[in-house]
Each structure stands twice: as structure tokens, then as C-alpha cells.
PDB file of C-alpha atoms in Angstrom:
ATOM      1  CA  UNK A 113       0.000   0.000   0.000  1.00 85.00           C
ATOM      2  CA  UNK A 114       1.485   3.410  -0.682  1.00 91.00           C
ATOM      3  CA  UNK A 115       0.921   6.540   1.731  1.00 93.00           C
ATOM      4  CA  UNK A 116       0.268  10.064  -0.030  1.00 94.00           C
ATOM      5  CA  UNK A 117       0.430  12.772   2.820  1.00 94.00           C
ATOM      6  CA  UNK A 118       1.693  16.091   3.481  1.00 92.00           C
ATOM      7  CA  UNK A 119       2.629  15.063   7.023  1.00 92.00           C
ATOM      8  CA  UNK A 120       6.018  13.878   7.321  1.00 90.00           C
ATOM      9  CA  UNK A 121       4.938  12.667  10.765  1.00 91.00           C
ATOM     10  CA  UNK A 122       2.001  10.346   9.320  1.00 91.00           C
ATOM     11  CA  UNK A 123       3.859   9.465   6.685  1.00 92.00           C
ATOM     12  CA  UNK A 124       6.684   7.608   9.106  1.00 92.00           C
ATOM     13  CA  UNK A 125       4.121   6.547  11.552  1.00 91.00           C
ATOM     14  CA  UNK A 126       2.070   5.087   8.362  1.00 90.00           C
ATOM     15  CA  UNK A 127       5.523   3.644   6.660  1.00 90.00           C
ATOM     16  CA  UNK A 128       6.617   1.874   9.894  1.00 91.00           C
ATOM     17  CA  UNK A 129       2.475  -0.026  10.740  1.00 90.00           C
ATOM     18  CA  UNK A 130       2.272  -0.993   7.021  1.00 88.00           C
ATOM     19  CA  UNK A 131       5.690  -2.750   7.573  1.00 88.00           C
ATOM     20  CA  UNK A 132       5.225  -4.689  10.859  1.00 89.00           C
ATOM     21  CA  UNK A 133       1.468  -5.558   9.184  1.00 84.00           C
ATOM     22  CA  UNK A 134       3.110  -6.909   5.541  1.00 80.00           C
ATOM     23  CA  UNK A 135       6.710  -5.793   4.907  1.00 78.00           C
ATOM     24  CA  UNK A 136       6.145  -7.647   1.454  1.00 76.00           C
ATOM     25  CA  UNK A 137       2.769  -6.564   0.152  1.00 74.00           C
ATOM     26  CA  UNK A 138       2.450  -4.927  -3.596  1.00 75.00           C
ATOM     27  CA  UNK A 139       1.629  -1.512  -3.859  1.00 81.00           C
ATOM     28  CA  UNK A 140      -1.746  -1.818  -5.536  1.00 81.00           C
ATOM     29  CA  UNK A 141      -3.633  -0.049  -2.691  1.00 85.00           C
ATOM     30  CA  UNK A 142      -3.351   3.409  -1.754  1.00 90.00           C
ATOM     31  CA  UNK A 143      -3.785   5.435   1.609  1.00 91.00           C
ATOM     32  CA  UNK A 144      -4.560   9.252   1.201  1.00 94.00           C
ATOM     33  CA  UNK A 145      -4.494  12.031   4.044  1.00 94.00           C
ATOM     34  CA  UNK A 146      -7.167  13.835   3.210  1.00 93.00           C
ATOM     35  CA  UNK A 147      -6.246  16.937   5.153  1.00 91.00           C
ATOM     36  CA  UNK A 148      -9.103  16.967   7.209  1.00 91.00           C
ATOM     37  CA  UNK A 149      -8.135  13.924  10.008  1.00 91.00           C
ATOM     38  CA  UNK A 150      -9.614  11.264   7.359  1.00 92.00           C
ATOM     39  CA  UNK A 151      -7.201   8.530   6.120  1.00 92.00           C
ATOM     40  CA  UNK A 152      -9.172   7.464   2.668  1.00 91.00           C
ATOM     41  CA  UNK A 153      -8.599   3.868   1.269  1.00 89.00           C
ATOM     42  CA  UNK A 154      -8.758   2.726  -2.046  1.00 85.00           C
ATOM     43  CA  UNK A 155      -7.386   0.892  -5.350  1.00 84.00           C
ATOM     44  CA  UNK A 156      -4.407   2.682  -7.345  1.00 85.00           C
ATOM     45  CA  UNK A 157      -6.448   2.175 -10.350  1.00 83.00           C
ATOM     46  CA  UNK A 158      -9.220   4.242  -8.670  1.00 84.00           C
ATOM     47  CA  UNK A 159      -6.586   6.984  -8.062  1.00 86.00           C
ATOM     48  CA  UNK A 160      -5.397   6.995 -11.360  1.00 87.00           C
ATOM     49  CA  UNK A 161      -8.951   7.428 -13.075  1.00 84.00           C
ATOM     50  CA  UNK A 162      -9.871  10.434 -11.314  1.00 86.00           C
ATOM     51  CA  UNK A 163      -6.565  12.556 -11.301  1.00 87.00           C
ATOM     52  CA  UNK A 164      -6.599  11.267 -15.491  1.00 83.00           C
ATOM     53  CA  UNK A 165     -10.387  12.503 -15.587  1.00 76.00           C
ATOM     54  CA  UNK A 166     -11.263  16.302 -16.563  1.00 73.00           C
ATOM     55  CA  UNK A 167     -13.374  16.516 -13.304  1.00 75.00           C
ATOM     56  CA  UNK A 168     -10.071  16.119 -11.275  1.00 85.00           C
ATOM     57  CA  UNK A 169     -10.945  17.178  -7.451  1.00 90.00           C
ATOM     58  CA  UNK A 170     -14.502  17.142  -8.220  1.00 86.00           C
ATOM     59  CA  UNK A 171     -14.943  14.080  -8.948  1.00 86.00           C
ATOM     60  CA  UNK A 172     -12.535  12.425  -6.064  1.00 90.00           C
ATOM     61  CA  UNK A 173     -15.018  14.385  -3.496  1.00 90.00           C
ATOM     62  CA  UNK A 174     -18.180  12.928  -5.337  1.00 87.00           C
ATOM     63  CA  UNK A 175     -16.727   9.379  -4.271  1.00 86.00           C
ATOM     64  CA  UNK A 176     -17.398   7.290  -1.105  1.00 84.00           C
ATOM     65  CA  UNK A 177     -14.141   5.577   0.207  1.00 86.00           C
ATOM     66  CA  UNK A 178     -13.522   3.682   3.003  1.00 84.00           C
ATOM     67  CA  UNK A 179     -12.029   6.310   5.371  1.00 86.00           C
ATOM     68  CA  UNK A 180     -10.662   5.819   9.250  1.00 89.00           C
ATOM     69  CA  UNK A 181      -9.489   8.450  11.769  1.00 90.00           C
ATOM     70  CA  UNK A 182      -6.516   9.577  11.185  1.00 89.00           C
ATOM     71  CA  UNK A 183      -6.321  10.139  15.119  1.00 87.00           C
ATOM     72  CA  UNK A 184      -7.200   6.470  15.911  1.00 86.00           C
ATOM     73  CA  UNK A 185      -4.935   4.996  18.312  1.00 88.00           C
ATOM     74  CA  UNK A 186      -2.490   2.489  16.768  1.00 88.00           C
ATOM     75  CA  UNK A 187      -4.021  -0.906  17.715  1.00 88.00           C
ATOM     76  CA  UNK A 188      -7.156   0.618  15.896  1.00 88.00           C
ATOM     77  CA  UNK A 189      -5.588   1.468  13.173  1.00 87.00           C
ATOM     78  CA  UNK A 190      -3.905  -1.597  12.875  1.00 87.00           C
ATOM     79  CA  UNK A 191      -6.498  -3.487  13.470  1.00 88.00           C
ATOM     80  CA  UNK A 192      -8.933  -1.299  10.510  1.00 86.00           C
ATOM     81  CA  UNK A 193      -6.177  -1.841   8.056  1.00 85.00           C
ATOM     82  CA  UNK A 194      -6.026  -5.649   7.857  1.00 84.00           C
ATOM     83  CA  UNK A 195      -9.694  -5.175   7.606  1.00 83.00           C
ATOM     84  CA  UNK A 196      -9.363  -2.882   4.384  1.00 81.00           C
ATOM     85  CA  UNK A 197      -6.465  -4.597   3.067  1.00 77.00           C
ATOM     86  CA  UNK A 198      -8.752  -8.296   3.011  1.00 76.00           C
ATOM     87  CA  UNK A 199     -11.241  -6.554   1.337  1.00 74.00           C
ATOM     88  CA  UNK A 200      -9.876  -4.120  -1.013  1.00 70.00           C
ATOM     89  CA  UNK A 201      -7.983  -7.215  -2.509  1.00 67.00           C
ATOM     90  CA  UNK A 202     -11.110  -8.044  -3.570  1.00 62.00           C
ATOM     91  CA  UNK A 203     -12.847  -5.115  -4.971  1.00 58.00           C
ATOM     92  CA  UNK A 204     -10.337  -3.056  -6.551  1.00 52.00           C
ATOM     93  CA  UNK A 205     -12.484  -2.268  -9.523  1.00 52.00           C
ATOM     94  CA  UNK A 206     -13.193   1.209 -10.204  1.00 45.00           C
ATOM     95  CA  UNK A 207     -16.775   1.431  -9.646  1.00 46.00           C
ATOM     96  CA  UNK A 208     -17.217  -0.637  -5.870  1.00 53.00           C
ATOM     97  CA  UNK A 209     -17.308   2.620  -4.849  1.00 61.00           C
ATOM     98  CA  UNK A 210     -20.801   4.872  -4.096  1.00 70.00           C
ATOM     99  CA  UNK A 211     -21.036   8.192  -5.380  1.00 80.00           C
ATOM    100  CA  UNK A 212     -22.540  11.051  -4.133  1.00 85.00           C
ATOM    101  CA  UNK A 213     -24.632  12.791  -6.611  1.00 88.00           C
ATOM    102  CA  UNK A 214     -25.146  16.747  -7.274  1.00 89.00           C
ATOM    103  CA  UNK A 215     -27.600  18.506  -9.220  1.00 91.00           C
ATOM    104  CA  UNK A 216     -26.671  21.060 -11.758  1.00 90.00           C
ATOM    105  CA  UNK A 217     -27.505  23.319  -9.783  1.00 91.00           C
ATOM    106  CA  UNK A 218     -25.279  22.287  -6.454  1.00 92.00           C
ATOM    107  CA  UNK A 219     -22.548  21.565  -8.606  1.00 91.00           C
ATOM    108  CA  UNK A 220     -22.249  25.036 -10.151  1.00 91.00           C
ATOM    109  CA  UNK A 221     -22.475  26.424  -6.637  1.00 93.00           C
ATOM    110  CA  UNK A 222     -19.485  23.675  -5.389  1.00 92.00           C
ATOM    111  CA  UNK A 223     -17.075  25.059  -7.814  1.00 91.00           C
ATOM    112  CA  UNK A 224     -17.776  28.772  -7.383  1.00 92.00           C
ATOM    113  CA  UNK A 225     -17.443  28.430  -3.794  1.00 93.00           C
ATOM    114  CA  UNK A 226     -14.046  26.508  -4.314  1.00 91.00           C
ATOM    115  CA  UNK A 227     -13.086  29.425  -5.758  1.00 91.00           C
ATOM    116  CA  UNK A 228     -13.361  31.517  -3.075  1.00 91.00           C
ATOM    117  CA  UNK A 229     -16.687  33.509  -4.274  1.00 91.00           C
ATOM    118  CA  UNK A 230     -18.958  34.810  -1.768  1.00 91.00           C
ATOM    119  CA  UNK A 231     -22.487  33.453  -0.889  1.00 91.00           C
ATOM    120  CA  UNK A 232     -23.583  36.957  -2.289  1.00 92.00           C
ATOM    121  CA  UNK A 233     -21.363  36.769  -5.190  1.00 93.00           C
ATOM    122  CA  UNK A 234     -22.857  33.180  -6.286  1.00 92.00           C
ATOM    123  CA  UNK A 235     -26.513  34.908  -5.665  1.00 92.00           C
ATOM    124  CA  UNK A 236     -25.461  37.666  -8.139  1.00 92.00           C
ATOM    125  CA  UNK A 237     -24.049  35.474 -10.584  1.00 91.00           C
ATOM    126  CA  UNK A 238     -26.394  32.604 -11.076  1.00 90.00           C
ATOM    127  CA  UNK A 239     -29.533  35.241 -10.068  1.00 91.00           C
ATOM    128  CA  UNK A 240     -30.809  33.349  -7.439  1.00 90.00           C
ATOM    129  CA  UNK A 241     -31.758  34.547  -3.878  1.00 91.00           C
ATOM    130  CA  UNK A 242     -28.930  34.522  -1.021  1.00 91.00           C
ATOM    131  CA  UNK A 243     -31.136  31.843   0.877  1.00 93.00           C
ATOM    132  CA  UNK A 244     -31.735  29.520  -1.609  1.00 93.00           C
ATOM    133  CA  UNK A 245     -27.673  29.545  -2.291  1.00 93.00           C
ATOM    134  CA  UNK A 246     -27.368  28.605   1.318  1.00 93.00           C
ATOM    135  CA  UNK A 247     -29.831  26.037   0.727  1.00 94.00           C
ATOM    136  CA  UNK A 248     -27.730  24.480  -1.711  1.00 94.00           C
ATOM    137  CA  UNK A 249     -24.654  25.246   0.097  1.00 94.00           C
ATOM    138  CA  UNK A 250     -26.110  22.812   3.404  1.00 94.00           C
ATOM    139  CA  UNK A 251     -27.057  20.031   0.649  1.00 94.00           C
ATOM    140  CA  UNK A 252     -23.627  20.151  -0.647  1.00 94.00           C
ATOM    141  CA  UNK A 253     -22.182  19.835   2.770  1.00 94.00           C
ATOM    142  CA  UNK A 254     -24.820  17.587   3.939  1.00 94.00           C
ATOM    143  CA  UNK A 255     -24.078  14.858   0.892  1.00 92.00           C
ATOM    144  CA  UNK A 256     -19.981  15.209   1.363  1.00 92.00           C
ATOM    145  CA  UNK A 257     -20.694  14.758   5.007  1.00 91.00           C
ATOM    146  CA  UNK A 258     -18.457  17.930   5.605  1.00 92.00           C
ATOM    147  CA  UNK A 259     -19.304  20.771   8.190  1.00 92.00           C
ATOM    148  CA  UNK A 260     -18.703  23.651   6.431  1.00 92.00           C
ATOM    149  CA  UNK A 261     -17.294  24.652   3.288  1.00 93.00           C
ATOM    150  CA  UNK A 262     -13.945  26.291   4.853  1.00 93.00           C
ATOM    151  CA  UNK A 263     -13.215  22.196   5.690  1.00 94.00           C
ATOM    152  CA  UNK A 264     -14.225  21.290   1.886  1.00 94.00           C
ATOM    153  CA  UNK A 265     -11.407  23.952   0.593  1.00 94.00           C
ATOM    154  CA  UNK A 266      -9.466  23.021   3.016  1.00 94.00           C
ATOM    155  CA  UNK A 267      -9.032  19.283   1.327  1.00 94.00           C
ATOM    156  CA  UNK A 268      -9.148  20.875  -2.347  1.00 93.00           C
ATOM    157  CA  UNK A 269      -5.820  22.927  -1.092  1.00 94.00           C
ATOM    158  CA  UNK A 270      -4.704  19.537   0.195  1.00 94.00           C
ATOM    159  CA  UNK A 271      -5.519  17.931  -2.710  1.00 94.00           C
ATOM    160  CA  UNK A 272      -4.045  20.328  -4.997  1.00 92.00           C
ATOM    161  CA  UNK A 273      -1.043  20.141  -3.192  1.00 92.00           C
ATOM    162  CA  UNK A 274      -0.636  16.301  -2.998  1.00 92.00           C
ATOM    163  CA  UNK A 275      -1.142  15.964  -6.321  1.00 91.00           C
ATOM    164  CA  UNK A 276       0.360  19.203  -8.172  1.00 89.00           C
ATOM    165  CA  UNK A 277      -3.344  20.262  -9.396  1.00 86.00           C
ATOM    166  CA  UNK A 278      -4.392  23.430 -10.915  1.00 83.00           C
ATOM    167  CA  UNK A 279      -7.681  24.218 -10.288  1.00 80.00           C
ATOM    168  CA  UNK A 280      -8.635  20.781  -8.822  1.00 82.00           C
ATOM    169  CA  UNK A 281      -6.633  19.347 -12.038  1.00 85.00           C
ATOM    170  CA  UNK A 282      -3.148  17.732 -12.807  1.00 87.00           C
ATOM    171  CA  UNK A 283      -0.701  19.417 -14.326  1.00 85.00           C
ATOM    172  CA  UNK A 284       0.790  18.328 -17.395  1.00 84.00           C
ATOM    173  CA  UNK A 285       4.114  17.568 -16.420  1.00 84.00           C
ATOM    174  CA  UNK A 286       3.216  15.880 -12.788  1.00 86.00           C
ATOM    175  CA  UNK A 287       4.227  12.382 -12.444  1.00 87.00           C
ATOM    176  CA  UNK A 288       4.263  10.009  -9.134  1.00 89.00           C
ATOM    177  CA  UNK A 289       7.772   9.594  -7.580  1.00 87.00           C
ATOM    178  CA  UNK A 290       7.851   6.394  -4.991  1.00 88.00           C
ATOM    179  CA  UNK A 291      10.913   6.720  -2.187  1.00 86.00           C
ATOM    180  CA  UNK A 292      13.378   3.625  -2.162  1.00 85.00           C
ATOM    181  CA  UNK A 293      12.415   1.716   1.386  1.00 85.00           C
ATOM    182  CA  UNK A 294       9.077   3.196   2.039  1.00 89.00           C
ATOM    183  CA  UNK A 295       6.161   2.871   1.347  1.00 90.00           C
ATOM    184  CA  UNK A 296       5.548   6.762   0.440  1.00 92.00           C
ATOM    185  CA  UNK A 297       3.921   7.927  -3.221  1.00 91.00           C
ATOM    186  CA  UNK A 298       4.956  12.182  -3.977  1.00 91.00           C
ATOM    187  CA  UNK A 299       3.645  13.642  -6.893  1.00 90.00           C
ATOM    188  CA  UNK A 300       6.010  15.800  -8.293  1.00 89.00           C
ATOM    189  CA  UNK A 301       6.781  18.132 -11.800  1.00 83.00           C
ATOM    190  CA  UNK A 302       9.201  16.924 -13.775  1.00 78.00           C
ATOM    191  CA  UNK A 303      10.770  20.428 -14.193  1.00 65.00           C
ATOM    192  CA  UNK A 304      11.635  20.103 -10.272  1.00 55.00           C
ATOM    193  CA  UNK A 305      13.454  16.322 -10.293  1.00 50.00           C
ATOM    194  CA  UNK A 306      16.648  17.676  -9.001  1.00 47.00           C
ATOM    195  CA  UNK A 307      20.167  15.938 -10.614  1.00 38.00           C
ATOM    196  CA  UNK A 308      20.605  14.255  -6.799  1.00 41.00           C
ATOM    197  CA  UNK A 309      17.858  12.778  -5.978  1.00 45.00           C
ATOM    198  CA  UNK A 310      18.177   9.130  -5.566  1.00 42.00           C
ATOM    199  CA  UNK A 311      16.874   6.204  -7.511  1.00 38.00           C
ATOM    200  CA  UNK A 312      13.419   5.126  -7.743  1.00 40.00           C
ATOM    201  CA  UNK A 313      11.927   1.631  -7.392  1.00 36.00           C
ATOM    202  CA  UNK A 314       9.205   0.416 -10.234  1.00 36.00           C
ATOM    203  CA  UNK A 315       5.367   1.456  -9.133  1.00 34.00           C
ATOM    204  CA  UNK A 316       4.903  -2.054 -10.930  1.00 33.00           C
ATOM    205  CA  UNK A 317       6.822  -4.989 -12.463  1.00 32.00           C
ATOM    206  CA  UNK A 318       9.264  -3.971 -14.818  1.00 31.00           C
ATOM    207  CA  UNK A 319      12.468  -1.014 -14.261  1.00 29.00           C
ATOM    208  CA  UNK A 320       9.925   1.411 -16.483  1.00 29.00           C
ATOM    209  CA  UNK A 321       5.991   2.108 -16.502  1.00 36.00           C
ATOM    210  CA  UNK A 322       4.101   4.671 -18.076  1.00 35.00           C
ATOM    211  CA  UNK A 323       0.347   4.750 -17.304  1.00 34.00           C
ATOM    212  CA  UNK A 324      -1.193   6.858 -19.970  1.00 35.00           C
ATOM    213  CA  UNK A 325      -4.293   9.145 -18.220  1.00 34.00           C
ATOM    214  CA  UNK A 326      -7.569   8.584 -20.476  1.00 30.00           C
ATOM    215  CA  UNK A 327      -8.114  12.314 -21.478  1.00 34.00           C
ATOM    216  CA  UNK A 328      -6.423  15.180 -21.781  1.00 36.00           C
ATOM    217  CA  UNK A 329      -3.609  15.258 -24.532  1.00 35.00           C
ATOM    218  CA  UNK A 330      -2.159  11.453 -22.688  1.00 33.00           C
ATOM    219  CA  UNK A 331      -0.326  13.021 -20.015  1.00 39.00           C
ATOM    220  CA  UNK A 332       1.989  10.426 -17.857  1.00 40.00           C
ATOM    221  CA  UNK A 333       0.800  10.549 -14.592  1.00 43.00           C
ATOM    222  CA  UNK A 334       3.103   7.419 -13.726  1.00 42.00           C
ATOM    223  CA  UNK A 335       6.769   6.768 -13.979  1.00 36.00           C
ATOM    224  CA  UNK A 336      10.007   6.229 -12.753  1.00 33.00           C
ATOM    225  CA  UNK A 337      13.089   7.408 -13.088  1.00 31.00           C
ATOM    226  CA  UNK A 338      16.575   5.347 -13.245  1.00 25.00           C
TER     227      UNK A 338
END
């Protein structure tokens, strides 16, 4: 299982449980700090069809994974990961997971909010009254099972940052760089791969793998460097 955080501390903490649970397991699973104290598990396939998709962010928070604490005391989260692990063995398919689903109208709102517009802004622009944009505002929150939406741009930040996003999207030159002897996953541009960095191991079989994303010109969103 690979680890994608922006907590150094997790990351370790993360590195050193997956090892004493199955120093020898493939990296076909992924676990993703949210940002927001949720640890979200799922297949690397799933990963890979949403950052490849033209939704990006939006749809990543329209999907149901299986999520922990991330402040769960160790024998918990021990115990919740060889749970996760037996089962997502089994249903790493794309679609095992549930999506939430918007209407046009709370979907417009989503991403104008993500930009930082105003309640009164989003009134003006779509010309619809203040309370019926707060309306849709507590449906959008409600569905994501989110308390407000300073904690839902608070994991698109995260997100973009995790996975070098523009707007919710990956940039063109992003690929995934896995550390030698851990179990960590970085998404990084290629333009900043500096001369010493070390080695990097295979995400799969084989000393080279591209992963072509489905739209979007083919960008690479996996690969290794020797």
C-alpha cells in the first residue's frame, strides 16, 4: 500500500504499521491524508482514473471511500487496516465505490465556492436569492458529510497540493515519484526532479511504466526514473 500525505509525521508513523502488518505486500492499494483527520482507502487504479479525468478534485469528493481516523490509536488502526487490506484485494475495480450525486444546480455552486466567491457573489451570478444559495450550500455539505465549506477547501488545497493540481486538475508535467524503502507515493513536476535525488523503485513490475491518463492530450501521470 502506498501513503500520499503532506505530514512527514504520518507518513513515518504510516511507513513503519504498514511494515510490521506486511513488509512484502504490492503496492496496488493506496492510503490518502485527506487533510481533514480522514485517512481514505482505495485501489491505485481508482486513483489513477480520477486525477486522469477532466473533473479532477470534483470528482474524487463525489466518491465514497472507506475512510478511518486519522487520530485512531495504533491498535485501531492496525487493526482497521487488515480489515481494508482483506477486502480491497477483492474489490479493486473502479466502480465498488458509491457516489454522491449533485444537481446542476449544487454543482455550479461547489465550484464557485471553491473558488473563493462569496455566498452573495454566487446569488449575483447565477440570479438566485442569497437563501436559496445557502440552501444548496447545506445540501452540498450535507451529501460530502463535511461541516462547512472552509473544511471542503481546506481538502481541495490539500488535494491540490498532494497531487500538483491546478484548479482541482493535474498538471501536465506531474508524475508520481515512490521513495526507495518506504512505502511513500509524492507527486512531483518533472521540471523540479533535481540531478541528486536518488533512484526510484518500479510502481509495478518492470524497471519502467508509463500509465497513460484517459483524457487530456495522454499526459503520464506514472513513472520512474533510473
Amino acid at each position: 500500500m502506498y501513503i500520499i500525505s503532506q505530514d512527514s509525521y504520518f507518513v513515518m508513523g504510516m511507513d513503519k504499521l504498514l511494515k510490521a502488518i506486511n513488509p512484502h505486500a504490492t503496492h496496488t492499494l493506496v492510503a490518502f491524508d485527506r487533510g481533514d483527520g480522514k485517512i481514505l482507502f482505495f485501489s491505485m487504479n481508482s486513483l489513477l482514473y480520477i486525477l486522469s479525468e477532466e473533473k479532477g478534485f470534483n470528482s474524487f469528493i463525489c466518491t465514497r471511500f472507506i475512510s478511518i481516523d486519522k487520530s485512531s490509536s495504533v491498535s485501531l488502526l492496525r487493526h482497521e487496516i487488515r480489515k481494508i487490506l482483506n477486502f480491497l484485494k477483492g474489490h479493486e475495480d473502479i466502480y465498488s465505490f458509491r457516489e454522491v450525486h449533485f444537481s446542476a444546480t449544487e454543482y455550479k455552486i461547489m465550484l464557485r465556492f471553491l473558488e473563493y466567491q462569496s455566498s452573495d457573489t454566487i446569488s449575483q451570478a447565477l440570479g438566485i436569492d442569497k437563501k436559496i444559495v445557502s440552501n444548496y450550500k447545506n445540501a452540498i455539505l450535507r451529501k460530502l458529510g463535511l461541516n462547512s465549506m472552509a473544511e471542503l477547501i481546506h481538502i481541495y488545497n490539500n488535494w491540490n497540493d498532494c497531487f500538483c493540481c491546478s484548479e482541482g486538475k493535474v498538471m501536465p508535467d506531474a508524475m508520481f515519484l515512490p521513495r526507495i524503502g518506504t512505502n511513500e507515493l509524492k507527486m512531483i513536476r518533472r521540471a523540479n526532479k533535481l540531478a541528486s535525488e536518488p533512484a526510484v523503485s518500479p510502481l509495478y513490475s518492470g524497471s519502467f511504466c508509463h500509465i497513460p491518463a484517459i483524457r487530456a492530450g495522454q499526459r503520464y501521470l506514472l513513472t520512474t526514473w533510473q
